[in-house]
PDB file of C-alpha atoms in Angstrom:
ATOM      1  CA  MET B  23     -47.560  87.391 201.820  1.00  0.00           C
ATOM      2  CA  GLU B  24     -51.332  86.937 201.711  1.00  0.00           C
ATOM      3  CA  TYR B  25     -52.508  84.906 204.695  1.00  0.00           C
ATOM      4  CA  ALA B  26     -56.112  85.966 205.273  1.00  0.00           C
ATOM      5  CA  ASN B  27     -57.416  83.889 202.287  1.00  0.00           C
ATOM      6  CA  HIS B  28     -56.186  80.728 204.000  1.00  0.00           C
ATOM      7  CA  LEU B  29     -58.647  81.327 206.874  1.00  0.00           C
ATOM      8  CA  ASN B  30     -61.382  80.224 204.465  1.00  0.00           C
ATOM      9  CA  GLU B  31     -59.830  76.740 204.383  1.00  0.00           C
ATOM     10  CA  TYR B  32     -60.817  76.285 208.056  1.00  0.00           C
ATOM     11  CA  ALA B  33     -64.221  75.922 209.733  1.00  0.00           C
ATOM     12  CA  PRO B  34     -65.410  78.880 211.803  1.00  0.00           C
ATOM     13  CA  ALA B  35     -64.989  78.968 215.570  1.00  0.00           C
ATOM     14  CA  TRP B  36     -67.481  77.434 217.891  1.00  0.00           C
ATOM     15  CA  SER B  37     -70.121  79.710 219.475  1.00  0.00           C
ATOM     16  CA  GLU B  38     -69.423  81.093 222.923  1.00  0.00           C
ATOM     17  CA  GLU B  39     -72.125  78.813 224.327  1.00  0.00           C
ATOM     18  CA  ARG B  40     -70.574  75.699 222.823  1.00  0.00           C
ATOM     19  CA  VAL B  41     -67.118  76.727 224.036  1.00  0.00           C
ATOM     20  CA  ASN B  42     -68.501  77.220 227.556  1.00  0.00           C
ATOM     21  CA  GLU B  43     -70.048  73.790 227.461  1.00  0.00           C
ATOM     22  CA  GLU B  44     -66.720  72.279 226.414  1.00  0.00           C
ATOM     23  CA  VAL B  45     -64.889  74.051 229.209  1.00  0.00           C
ATOM     24  CA  ALA B  46     -67.442  72.756 231.730  1.00  0.00           C
ATOM     25  CA  ARG B  47     -66.937  69.228 230.422  1.00  0.00           C
ATOM     26  CA  ILE B  48     -63.142  69.421 230.546  1.00  0.00           C
ATOM     27  CA  ARG B  49     -63.234  70.957 234.013  1.00  0.00           C
ATOM     28  CA  LYS B  50     -65.011  67.844 235.295  1.00  0.00           C
ATOM     29  CA  VAL B  51     -62.409  65.604 233.622  1.00  0.00           C
ATOM     30  CA  ALA B  52     -59.624  67.619 235.241  1.00  0.00           C
ATOM     31  CA  GLU B  53     -61.156  67.309 238.679  1.00  0.00           C
ATOM     32  CA  ALA B  54     -61.702  63.585 238.293  1.00  0.00           C
ATOM     33  CA  ARG B  55     -58.387  62.685 236.705  1.00  0.00           C
ATOM     34  CA  ASN B  56     -55.667  65.346 236.925  1.00  0.00           C
ATOM     35  CA  HIS B  57     -55.650  66.891 240.369  1.00  0.00           C
ATOM     36  CA  ASN B  58     -52.652  64.828 241.484  1.00  0.00           C
ATOM     37  CA  THR B  59     -48.949  65.076 242.180  1.00  0.00           C
ATOM     38  CA  GLU B  60     -47.747  63.707 238.834  1.00  0.00           C
ATOM     39  CA  VAL B  61     -49.690  66.240 236.849  1.00  0.00           C
ATOM     40  CA  TYR B  62     -48.586  69.018 239.151  1.00  0.00           C
ATOM     41  CA  LYS B  63     -44.938  67.946 238.656  1.00  0.00           C
ATOM     42  CA  PHE B  64     -45.329  68.063 234.926  1.00  0.00           C
ATOM     43  CA  CYS B  65     -47.081  71.447 235.062  1.00  0.00           C
ATOM     44  CA  TYR B  66     -44.192  72.753 237.167  1.00  0.00           C
ATOM     45  CA  SER B  67     -41.716  71.512 234.547  1.00  0.00           C
ATOM     46  CA  ALA B  68     -43.693  73.323 231.829  1.00  0.00           C
ATOM     47  CA  ILE B  69     -43.412  76.723 233.501  1.00  0.00           C
ATOM     48  CA  ASP B  70     -41.667  79.654 231.854  1.00  0.00           C
ATOM     49  CA  LEU B  71     -40.706  81.232 235.169  1.00  0.00           C
ATOM     50  CA  THR B  72     -41.394  84.914 234.584  1.00  0.00           C
ATOM     51  CA  THR B  73     -40.319  88.277 235.920  1.00  0.00           C
ATOM     52  CA  LEU B  74     -41.554  91.173 233.814  1.00  0.00           C
ATOM     53  CA  SER B  75     -41.701  94.096 236.204  1.00  0.00           C
ATOM     54  CA  CYS B  76     -40.650  97.748 236.040  1.00  0.00           C
ATOM     55  CA  ASN B  77     -38.739  96.964 239.249  1.00  0.00           C
ATOM     56  CA  ASP B  78     -36.480  94.331 237.601  1.00  0.00           C
ATOM     57  CA  SER B  79     -32.784  95.035 237.867  1.00  0.00           C
ATOM     58  CA  ILE B  80     -29.603  93.157 237.248  1.00  0.00           C
ATOM     59  CA  THR B  81     -29.449  92.343 240.903  1.00  0.00           C
ATOM     60  CA  SER B  82     -33.043  91.111 241.241  1.00  0.00           C
ATOM     61  CA  VAL B  83     -32.933  89.171 237.999  1.00  0.00           C
ATOM     62  CA  THR B  84     -29.618  87.535 238.923  1.00  0.00           C
ATOM     63  CA  GLU B  85     -31.061  86.453 242.317  1.00  0.00           C
ATOM     64  CA  PHE B  86     -34.208  85.145 240.581  1.00  0.00           C
ATOM     65  CA  ALA B  87     -32.264  83.164 237.966  1.00  0.00           C
ATOM     66  CA  CYS B  88     -29.799  81.784 240.560  1.00  0.00           C
ATOM     67  CA  LYS B  89     -32.723  80.455 242.612  1.00  0.00           C
ATOM     68  CA  ALA B  90     -33.979  78.614 239.495  1.00  0.00           C
ATOM     69  CA  ALA B  91     -30.506  77.248 238.803  1.00  0.00           C
ATOM     70  CA  GLU B  92     -30.152  76.024 242.415  1.00  0.00           C
ATOM     71  CA  PHE B  93     -33.428  74.185 242.206  1.00  0.00           C
ATOM     72  CA  TYR B  94     -31.765  71.316 240.328  1.00  0.00           C
ATOM     73  CA  THR B  95     -29.817  70.320 243.441  1.00  0.00           C
ATOM     74  CA  LYS B  96     -32.306  71.436 246.133  1.00  0.00           C
ATOM     75  CA  TYR B  97     -35.279  69.522 244.629  1.00  0.00           C
ATOM     76  CA  PRO B  98     -33.718  66.739 242.556  1.00  0.00           C
ATOM     77  CA  HIS B  99     -36.978  64.748 242.717  1.00  0.00           C
ATOM     78  CA  ILE B 100     -38.931  67.424 240.830  1.00  0.00           C
ATOM     79  CA  PRO B 101     -38.220  68.327 237.188  1.00  0.00           C
ATOM     80  CA  ASN B 102     -37.212  71.979 236.993  1.00  0.00           C
ATOM     81  CA  VAL B 103     -39.031  74.736 235.109  1.00  0.00           C
ATOM     82  CA  ALA B 104     -38.652  74.886 231.319  1.00  0.00           C
ATOM     83  CA  SER B 105     -37.212  78.396 231.101  1.00  0.00           C
ATOM     84  CA  ILE B 106     -36.807  81.802 232.648  1.00  0.00           C
ATOM     85  CA  CYS B 107     -38.713  84.577 230.887  1.00  0.00           C
ATOM     86  CA  VAL B 108     -37.391  88.154 231.116  1.00  0.00           C
ATOM     87  CA  TYR B 109     -37.146  91.456 229.223  1.00  0.00           C
ATOM     88  CA  PRO B 110     -34.535  91.497 226.430  1.00  0.00           C
ATOM     89  CA  SER B 111     -32.052  93.613 228.404  1.00  0.00           C
ATOM     90  CA  PHE B 112     -31.779  90.816 231.033  1.00  0.00           C
ATOM     91  CA  VAL B 113     -31.130  87.897 228.698  1.00  0.00           C
ATOM     92  CA  GLU B 114     -27.374  88.035 229.203  1.00  0.00           C
ATOM     93  CA  THR B 115     -27.870  88.387 233.002  1.00  0.00           C
ATOM     94  CA  VAL B 116     -29.896  85.196 233.088  1.00  0.00           C
ATOM     95  CA  GLY B 117     -27.379  83.428 230.827  1.00  0.00           C
ATOM     96  CA  LEU B 118     -24.570  84.089 233.301  1.00  0.00           C
ATOM     97  CA  ALA B 119     -26.665  82.904 236.230  1.00  0.00           C
ATOM     98  CA  VAL B 120     -27.849  79.578 234.685  1.00  0.00           C
ATOM     99  CA  ASP B 121     -24.661  78.742 232.761  1.00  0.00           C
ATOM    100  CA  GLY B 122     -23.941  75.044 232.968  1.00  0.00           C
ATOM    101  CA  THR B 123     -27.594  74.024 233.515  1.00  0.00           C
ATOM    102  CA  PRO B 124     -30.183  72.844 230.953  1.00  0.00           C
ATOM    103  CA  MET B 125     -32.237  75.982 231.652  1.00  0.00           C
ATOM    104  CA  ARG B 126     -33.583  77.711 228.579  1.00  0.00           C
ATOM    105  CA  ILE B 127     -33.817  81.473 228.305  1.00  0.00           C
ATOM    106  CA  THR B 128     -37.004  83.137 227.042  1.00  0.00           C
ATOM    107  CA  SER B 129     -37.119  86.792 226.084  1.00  0.00           C
ATOM    108  CA  VAL B 130     -40.195  88.864 225.444  1.00  0.00           C
ATOM    109  CA  ALA B 131     -39.513  91.162 222.518  1.00  0.00           C
ATOM    110  CA  GLY B 132     -40.954  92.981 219.551  1.00  0.00           C
ATOM    111  CA  GLY B 133     -42.383  95.847 221.502  1.00  0.00           C
ATOM    112  CA  PHE B 134     -43.845  93.801 224.284  1.00  0.00           C
ATOM    113  CA  PRO B 135     -46.439  94.134 225.752  1.00  0.00           C
ATOM    114  CA  ALA B 136     -48.367  96.460 223.378  1.00  0.00           C
ATOM    115  CA  SER B 137     -46.556  95.710 220.106  1.00  0.00           C
ATOM    116  CA  GLN B 138     -47.124  99.397 219.259  1.00  0.00           C
ATOM    117  CA  THR B 139     -43.844 100.483 217.763  1.00  0.00           C
ATOM    118  CA  TYR B 140     -42.066 100.524 214.433  1.00  0.00           C
ATOM    119  CA  LEU B 141     -41.624  97.145 212.813  1.00  0.00           C
ATOM    120  CA  GLU B 142     -37.908  97.936 212.363  1.00  0.00           C
ATOM    121  CA  VAL B 143     -37.629  98.469 216.132  1.00  0.00           C
ATOM    122  CA  LYS B 144     -39.439  95.187 216.785  1.00  0.00           C
ATOM    123  CA  ALA B 145     -37.123  93.285 214.425  1.00  0.00           C
ATOM    124  CA  LEU B 146     -33.985  94.823 215.988  1.00  0.00           C
ATOM    125  CA  GLU B 147     -35.190  93.944 219.521  1.00  0.00           C
ATOM    126  CA  VAL B 148     -35.919  90.352 218.502  1.00  0.00           C
ATOM    127  CA  SER B 149     -32.554  89.884 216.809  1.00  0.00           C
ATOM    128  CA  MET B 150     -30.678  91.467 219.754  1.00  0.00           C
ATOM    129  CA  ALA B 151     -32.429  89.222 222.236  1.00  0.00           C
ATOM    130  CA  VAL B 152     -31.286  86.174 220.337  1.00  0.00           C
ATOM    131  CA  GLU B 153     -27.780  87.555 219.798  1.00  0.00           C
ATOM    132  CA  ASN B 154     -27.504  87.981 223.583  1.00  0.00           C
ATOM    133  CA  GLY B 155     -28.494  84.355 224.221  1.00  0.00           C
ATOM    134  CA  ALA B 156     -32.237  83.920 224.094  1.00  0.00           C
ATOM    135  CA  ASP B 157     -33.349  80.412 223.138  1.00  0.00           C
ATOM    136  CA  GLU B 158     -37.013  81.399 222.806  1.00  0.00           C
ATOM    137  CA  VAL B 159     -38.710  84.657 221.956  1.00  0.00           C
ATOM    138  CA  ASP B 160     -42.260  85.706 222.865  1.00  0.00           C
ATOM    139  CA  ILE B 161     -43.752  88.454 220.685  1.00  0.00           C
ATOM    140  CA  VAL B 162     -47.211  90.010 220.578  1.00  0.00           C
ATOM    141  CA  LEU B 163     -49.461  89.875 217.544  1.00  0.00           C
ATOM    142  CA  ASN B 164     -50.633  93.328 216.494  1.00  0.00           C
ATOM    143  CA  VAL B 165     -53.963  93.382 218.292  1.00  0.00           C
ATOM    144  CA  GLY B 166     -55.043  96.682 216.751  1.00  0.00           C
ATOM    145  CA  ARG B 167     -54.671  95.284 213.258  1.00  0.00           C
ATOM    146  CA  MET B 168     -56.620  92.204 214.243  1.00  0.00           C
ATOM    147  CA  LEU B 169     -59.501  94.287 215.613  1.00  0.00           C
ATOM    148  CA  THR B 170     -59.717  96.328 212.390  1.00  0.00           C
ATOM    149  CA  GLY B 171     -59.593  93.298 210.121  1.00  0.00           C
ATOM    150  CA  GLU B 172     -56.061  93.889 208.798  1.00  0.00           C
ATOM    151  CA  TYR B 173     -55.267  90.204 209.013  1.00  0.00           C
ATOM    152  CA  ASP B 174     -52.552  90.088 206.336  1.00  0.00           C
ATOM    153  CA  GLU B 175     -50.741  93.007 207.905  1.00  0.00           C
ATOM    154  CA  ALA B 176     -50.813  91.413 211.358  1.00  0.00           C
ATOM    155  CA  ALA B 177     -49.551  88.066 210.035  1.00  0.00           C
ATOM    156  CA  ASN B 178     -46.867  89.695 207.906  1.00  0.00           C
ATOM    157  CA  GLU B 179     -45.358  91.337 211.011  1.00  0.00           C
ATOM    158  CA  VAL B 180     -45.019  87.843 212.522  1.00  0.00           C
ATOM    159  CA  GLU B 181     -43.408  86.626 209.281  1.00  0.00           C
ATOM    160  CA  VAL B 182     -40.841  89.457 209.367  1.00  0.00           C
ATOM    161  CA  LEU B 183     -39.899  88.763 212.988  1.00  0.00           C
ATOM    162  CA  ARG B 184     -39.687  85.041 212.327  1.00  0.00           C
ATOM    163  CA  ALA B 185     -37.187  85.766 209.581  1.00  0.00           C
ATOM    164  CA  GLU B 186     -34.969  87.588 212.067  1.00  0.00           C
ATOM    165  CA  ILE B 187     -34.122  84.447 214.026  1.00  0.00           C
ATOM    166  CA  ASP B 188     -32.773  80.962 213.174  1.00  0.00           C
ATOM    167  CA  GLU B 189     -35.015  77.945 212.833  1.00  0.00           C
ATOM    168  CA  ASP B 190     -33.817  76.485 216.158  1.00  0.00           C
ATOM    169  CA  ILE B 191     -35.065  79.526 218.084  1.00  0.00           C
ATOM    170  CA  VAL B 192     -38.592  78.962 219.406  1.00  0.00           C
ATOM    171  CA  LEU B 193     -40.992  81.712 218.458  1.00  0.00           C
ATOM    172  CA  LYS B 194     -44.090  82.143 220.668  1.00  0.00           C
ATOM    173  CA  VAL B 195     -46.809  84.518 219.414  1.00  0.00           C
ATOM    174  CA  ILE B 196     -49.054  86.122 222.050  1.00  0.00           C
ATOM    175  CA  ILE B 197     -52.494  86.777 220.608  1.00  0.00           C
ATOM    176  CA  GLU B 198     -53.765  88.713 223.688  1.00  0.00           C
ATOM    177  CA  SER B 199     -56.989  86.707 223.744  1.00  0.00           C
ATOM    178  CA  GLY B 200     -58.544  88.949 226.376  1.00  0.00           C
ATOM    179  CA  ALA B 201     -58.500  91.888 223.977  1.00  0.00           C
ATOM    180  CA  LEU B 202     -59.751  89.854 221.005  1.00  0.00           C
ATOM    181  CA  LYS B 203     -62.688  88.544 223.163  1.00  0.00           C
ATOM    182  CA  THR B 204     -64.692  86.493 220.618  1.00  0.00           C
ATOM    183  CA  PRO B 205     -64.032  82.861 219.718  1.00  0.00           C
ATOM    184  CA  GLU B 206     -63.874  83.831 216.073  1.00  0.00           C
ATOM    185  CA  LEU B 207     -61.180  86.451 216.478  1.00  0.00           C
ATOM    186  CA  ILE B 208     -59.187  84.239 218.843  1.00  0.00           C
ATOM    187  CA  ARG B 209     -59.334  81.412 216.282  1.00  0.00           C
ATOM    188  CA  LYS B 210     -58.292  83.709 213.429  1.00  0.00           C
ATOM    189  CA  ALA B 211     -55.408  85.145 215.396  1.00  0.00           C
ATOM    190  CA  SER B 212     -54.172  81.676 216.325  1.00  0.00           C
ATOM    191  CA  LEU B 213     -54.337  80.432 212.735  1.00  0.00           C
ATOM    192  CA  LEU B 214     -52.700  83.529 211.265  1.00  0.00           C
ATOM    193  CA  SER B 215     -49.862  83.264 213.807  1.00  0.00           C
ATOM    194  CA  MET B 216     -49.281  79.635 212.811  1.00  0.00           C
ATOM    195  CA  PHE B 217     -49.476  80.463 209.071  1.00  0.00           C
ATOM    196  CA  ALA B 218     -46.733  83.061 209.599  1.00  0.00           C
ATOM    197  CA  GLY B 219     -44.374  80.706 211.418  1.00  0.00           C
ATOM    198  CA  ALA B 220     -45.249  80.643 215.131  1.00  0.00           C
ATOM    199  CA  ASP B 221     -43.909  77.600 217.025  1.00  0.00           C
ATOM    200  CA  PHE B 222     -46.316  78.327 219.910  1.00  0.00           C
ATOM    201  CA  VAL B 223     -49.457  80.372 220.270  1.00  0.00           C
ATOM    202  CA  LYS B 224     -49.763  82.016 223.641  1.00  0.00           C
ATOM    203  CA  THR B 225     -52.854  83.447 225.336  1.00  0.00           C
ATOM    204  CA  SER B 226     -51.741  86.649 226.999  1.00  0.00           C
ATOM    205  CA  THR B 227     -49.098  89.149 228.050  1.00  0.00           C
ATOM    206  CA  GLY B 228     -50.544  89.270 231.565  1.00  0.00           C
ATOM    207  CA  LYS B 229     -50.515  93.047 231.238  1.00  0.00           C
ATOM    208  CA  ILE B 230     -54.230  93.665 230.579  1.00  0.00           C
ATOM    209  CA  ASP B 231     -57.252  92.978 232.744  1.00  0.00           C
ATOM    210  CA  VAL B 232     -58.299  89.731 231.077  1.00  0.00           C
ATOM    211  CA  ALA B 233     -55.404  87.263 230.756  1.00  0.00           C
ATOM    212  CA  ALA B 234     -55.519  83.492 230.115  1.00  0.00           C
ATOM    213  CA  THR B 235     -58.987  81.899 230.254  1.00  0.00           C
ATOM    214  CA  PRO B 236     -59.976  78.269 229.755  1.00  0.00           C
ATOM    215  CA  GLU B 237     -62.440  79.401 227.054  1.00  0.00           C
ATOM    216  CA  ALA B 238     -59.698  81.010 224.995  1.00  0.00           C
ATOM    217  CA  ALA B 239     -57.496  77.944 225.555  1.00  0.00           C
ATOM    218  CA  VAL B 240     -60.179  75.664 224.126  1.00  0.00           C
ATOM    219  CA  VAL B 241     -60.486  77.795 220.966  1.00  0.00           C
ATOM    220  CA  MET B 242     -56.705  78.063 220.526  1.00  0.00           C
ATOM    221  CA  CYS B 243     -56.125  74.331 220.975  1.00  0.00           C
ATOM    222  CA  GLN B 244     -58.840  73.574 218.483  1.00  0.00           C
ATOM    223  CA  ALA B 245     -57.107  75.878 216.020  1.00  0.00           C
ATOM    224  CA  ILE B 246     -53.762  74.114 216.692  1.00  0.00           C
ATOM    225  CA  ARG B 247     -55.421  70.711 216.138  1.00  0.00           C
ATOM    226  CA  ASP B 248     -57.045  71.784 212.890  1.00  0.00           C
ATOM    227  CA  TYR B 249     -53.851  73.345 211.635  1.00  0.00           C
ATOM    228  CA  TYR B 250     -51.907  70.170 212.452  1.00  0.00           C
ATOM    229  CA  GLU B 251     -54.506  67.999 210.635  1.00  0.00           C
ATOM    230  CA  LYS B 252     -54.147  70.122 207.528  1.00  0.00           C
ATOM    231  CA  THR B 253     -50.347  70.733 207.524  1.00  0.00           C
ATOM    232  CA  GLY B 254     -48.748  68.036 209.694  1.00  0.00           C
ATOM    233  CA  ARG B 255     -46.840  70.699 211.655  1.00  0.00           C
ATOM    234  CA  LYS B 256     -47.177  70.625 215.452  1.00  0.00           C
ATOM    235  CA  VAL B 257     -47.500  74.000 217.155  1.00  0.00           C
ATOM    236  CA  GLY B 258     -47.380  74.383 220.916  1.00  0.00           C
ATOM    237  CA  PHE B 259     -49.783  76.091 223.317  1.00  0.00           C
ATOM    238  CA  LYS B 260     -48.843  78.431 226.168  1.00  0.00           C
ATOM    239  CA  ALA B 261     -51.220  79.657 228.858  1.00  0.00           C
ATOM    240  CA  ALA B 262     -49.967  82.840 230.475  1.00  0.00           C
ATOM    241  CA  GLY B 263     -51.319  85.465 232.816  1.00  0.00           C
ATOM    242  CA  GLY B 264     -53.491  84.642 235.797  1.00  0.00           C
ATOM    243  CA  VAL B 265     -52.498  80.955 236.127  1.00  0.00           C
ATOM    244  CA  ARG B 266     -51.889  80.736 239.841  1.00  0.00           C
ATOM    245  CA  THR B 267     -53.227  77.569 241.463  1.00  0.00           C
ATOM    246  CA  PRO B 268     -52.347  73.904 240.855  1.00  0.00           C
ATOM    247  CA  GLU B 269     -55.959  73.333 239.900  1.00  0.00           C
ATOM    248  CA  GLU B 270     -55.832  76.078 237.266  1.00  0.00           C
ATOM    249  CA  ALA B 271     -52.601  74.635 235.828  1.00  0.00           C
ATOM    250  CA  ALA B 272     -54.182  71.130 235.747  1.00  0.00           C
ATOM    251  CA  LEU B 273     -57.176  72.508 233.870  1.00  0.00           C
ATOM    252  CA  TYR B 274     -54.981  73.887 231.077  1.00  0.00           C
ATOM    253  CA  TYR B 275     -53.080  70.577 231.084  1.00  0.00           C
ATOM    254  CA  THR B 276     -56.428  68.787 230.663  1.00  0.00           C
ATOM    255  CA  ILE B 277     -57.571  71.096 227.863  1.00  0.00           C
ATOM    256  CA  VAL B 278     -54.445  70.216 225.894  1.00  0.00           C
ATOM    257  CA  GLU B 279     -54.842  66.523 226.778  1.00  0.00           C
ATOM    258  CA  GLU B 280     -58.485  66.415 225.637  1.00  0.00           C
ATOM    259  CA  ILE B 281     -58.174  68.457 222.482  1.00  0.00           C
ATOM    260  CA  LEU B 282     -54.669  67.819 221.209  1.00  0.00           C
ATOM    261  CA  GLY B 283     -53.863  64.492 222.881  1.00  0.00           C
ATOM    262  CA  ARG B 284     -51.165  63.257 225.217  1.00  0.00           C
ATOM    263  CA  GLU B 285     -48.517  63.661 222.515  1.00  0.00           C
ATOM    264  CA  TRP B 286     -48.751  67.433 223.136  1.00  0.00           C
ATOM    265  CA  LEU B 287     -48.011  66.983 226.831  1.00  0.00           C
ATOM    266  CA  THR B 288     -44.304  67.675 226.538  1.00  0.00           C
ATOM    267  CA  THR B 289     -42.480  70.872 227.351  1.00  0.00           C
ATOM    268  CA  ASP B 290     -41.697  71.206 223.644  1.00  0.00           C
ATOM    269  CA  LEU B 291     -45.417  71.739 222.978  1.00  0.00           C
ATOM    270  CA  PHE B 292     -47.003  72.928 226.259  1.00  0.00           C
ATOM    271  CA  ARG B 293     -45.960  75.803 228.530  1.00  0.00           C
ATOM    272  CA  ILE B 294     -47.382  77.824 231.378  1.00  0.00           C
ATOM    273  CA  GLY B 295     -46.209  81.394 231.834  1.00  0.00           C
ATOM    274  CA  ALA B 296     -46.234  82.015 235.587  1.00  0.00           C
ATOM    275  CA  SER B 297     -44.566  83.360 238.658  1.00  0.00           C
ATOM    276  CA  SER B 298     -46.861  82.787 241.669  1.00  0.00           C
ATOM    277  CA  ALA B 299     -47.958  79.341 240.311  1.00  0.00           C
ATOM    278  CA  ALA B 300     -44.466  77.966 240.911  1.00  0.00           C
ATOM    279  CA  ASN B 301     -44.631  78.187 244.688  1.00  0.00           C
ATOM    280  CA  ASN B 302     -48.235  76.935 244.685  1.00  0.00           C
ATOM    281  CA  LEU B 303     -47.411  73.929 242.586  1.00  0.00           C
ATOM    282  CA  LEU B 304     -44.347  73.192 244.738  1.00  0.00           C
ATOM    283  CA  SER B 305     -46.606  73.345 247.842  1.00  0.00           C
ATOM    284  CA  ALA B 306     -49.077  70.934 246.316  1.00  0.00           C
ATOM    285  CA  ILE B 307     -46.295  68.515 245.324  1.00  0.00           C
ATOM    286  CA  GLU B 308     -44.554  68.640 248.689  1.00  0.00           C
ATOM    287  CA  GLY B 309     -47.731  68.584 250.739  1.00  0.00           C
ATOM    288  CA  LYS B 310     -46.735  71.663 252.718  1.00  0.00           C
ATOM    289  CA  THR B 311     -46.331  75.393 252.120  1.00  0.00           C
ATOM    290  CA  VAL B 312     -43.274  76.131 250.044  1.00  0.00           C
ATOM    291  CA  LYS B 313     -42.113  79.685 249.330  1.00  0.00           C
ATOM    292  CA  TYR B 314     -39.055  78.993 247.215  1.00  0.00           C
ATOM    293  CA  TYR B 315     -39.448  82.041 244.980  1.00  0.00           C
TER     294      TYR B 315
END
């Protein structure tokens, strides 16, 4: 399908200077309004609790997932994380550990993190992840194609992978904003992902030097807003990679609040991909150091 032509229906991205000014404005709003326990609780509940390491094993992932499942009884006054995010080969492992809880299972797939493999391999990995129990799948937009202007080809890969899974499976598309760098490419990547069927657009894999940034988040949320105004379809936003402190989580919360509105502040439309942020948010909520994970 031809997607690139639809980019002409949307205004260009803001300049870097204007994006920086917006981030500075929103940062002040966050500091004044959203550095508080209730926001931190929501941010914790929006976490896709992530382990994506070469050291992962059935044993370590089982222990990790069991800790998340036990959280429901150990901290009943705090809403638990939204999902556990793992490599496809551990989806079934997580499923066994969290069985009987509301915990969702997220699998990275489609050649994560580089997306540099055959499309047939990507499609098979996505379908196998879902077959093994994944409720949500995070794939990576083909960054190489984006950088060379092959926009239709990049979007068509997303379309193919979307077709591999049922409508009730959440598809998050990682645009790897740190590799795209410019507001214009970040905006185009976000729009193309949505055109092709993404339920979320996500900042980063966390596997390159530049991960989530507030500047990229502003551009992505503006693209989500403009897409919604034109189509009526709500797409979620996920910040991932480098979100560690409660204040950083609250900043992304505030970016969504300011650009998309409070109706986007649900775990169906806002997520944070994190590991270290979980303990830091728990510590801020409890008012003491907590090392649960």
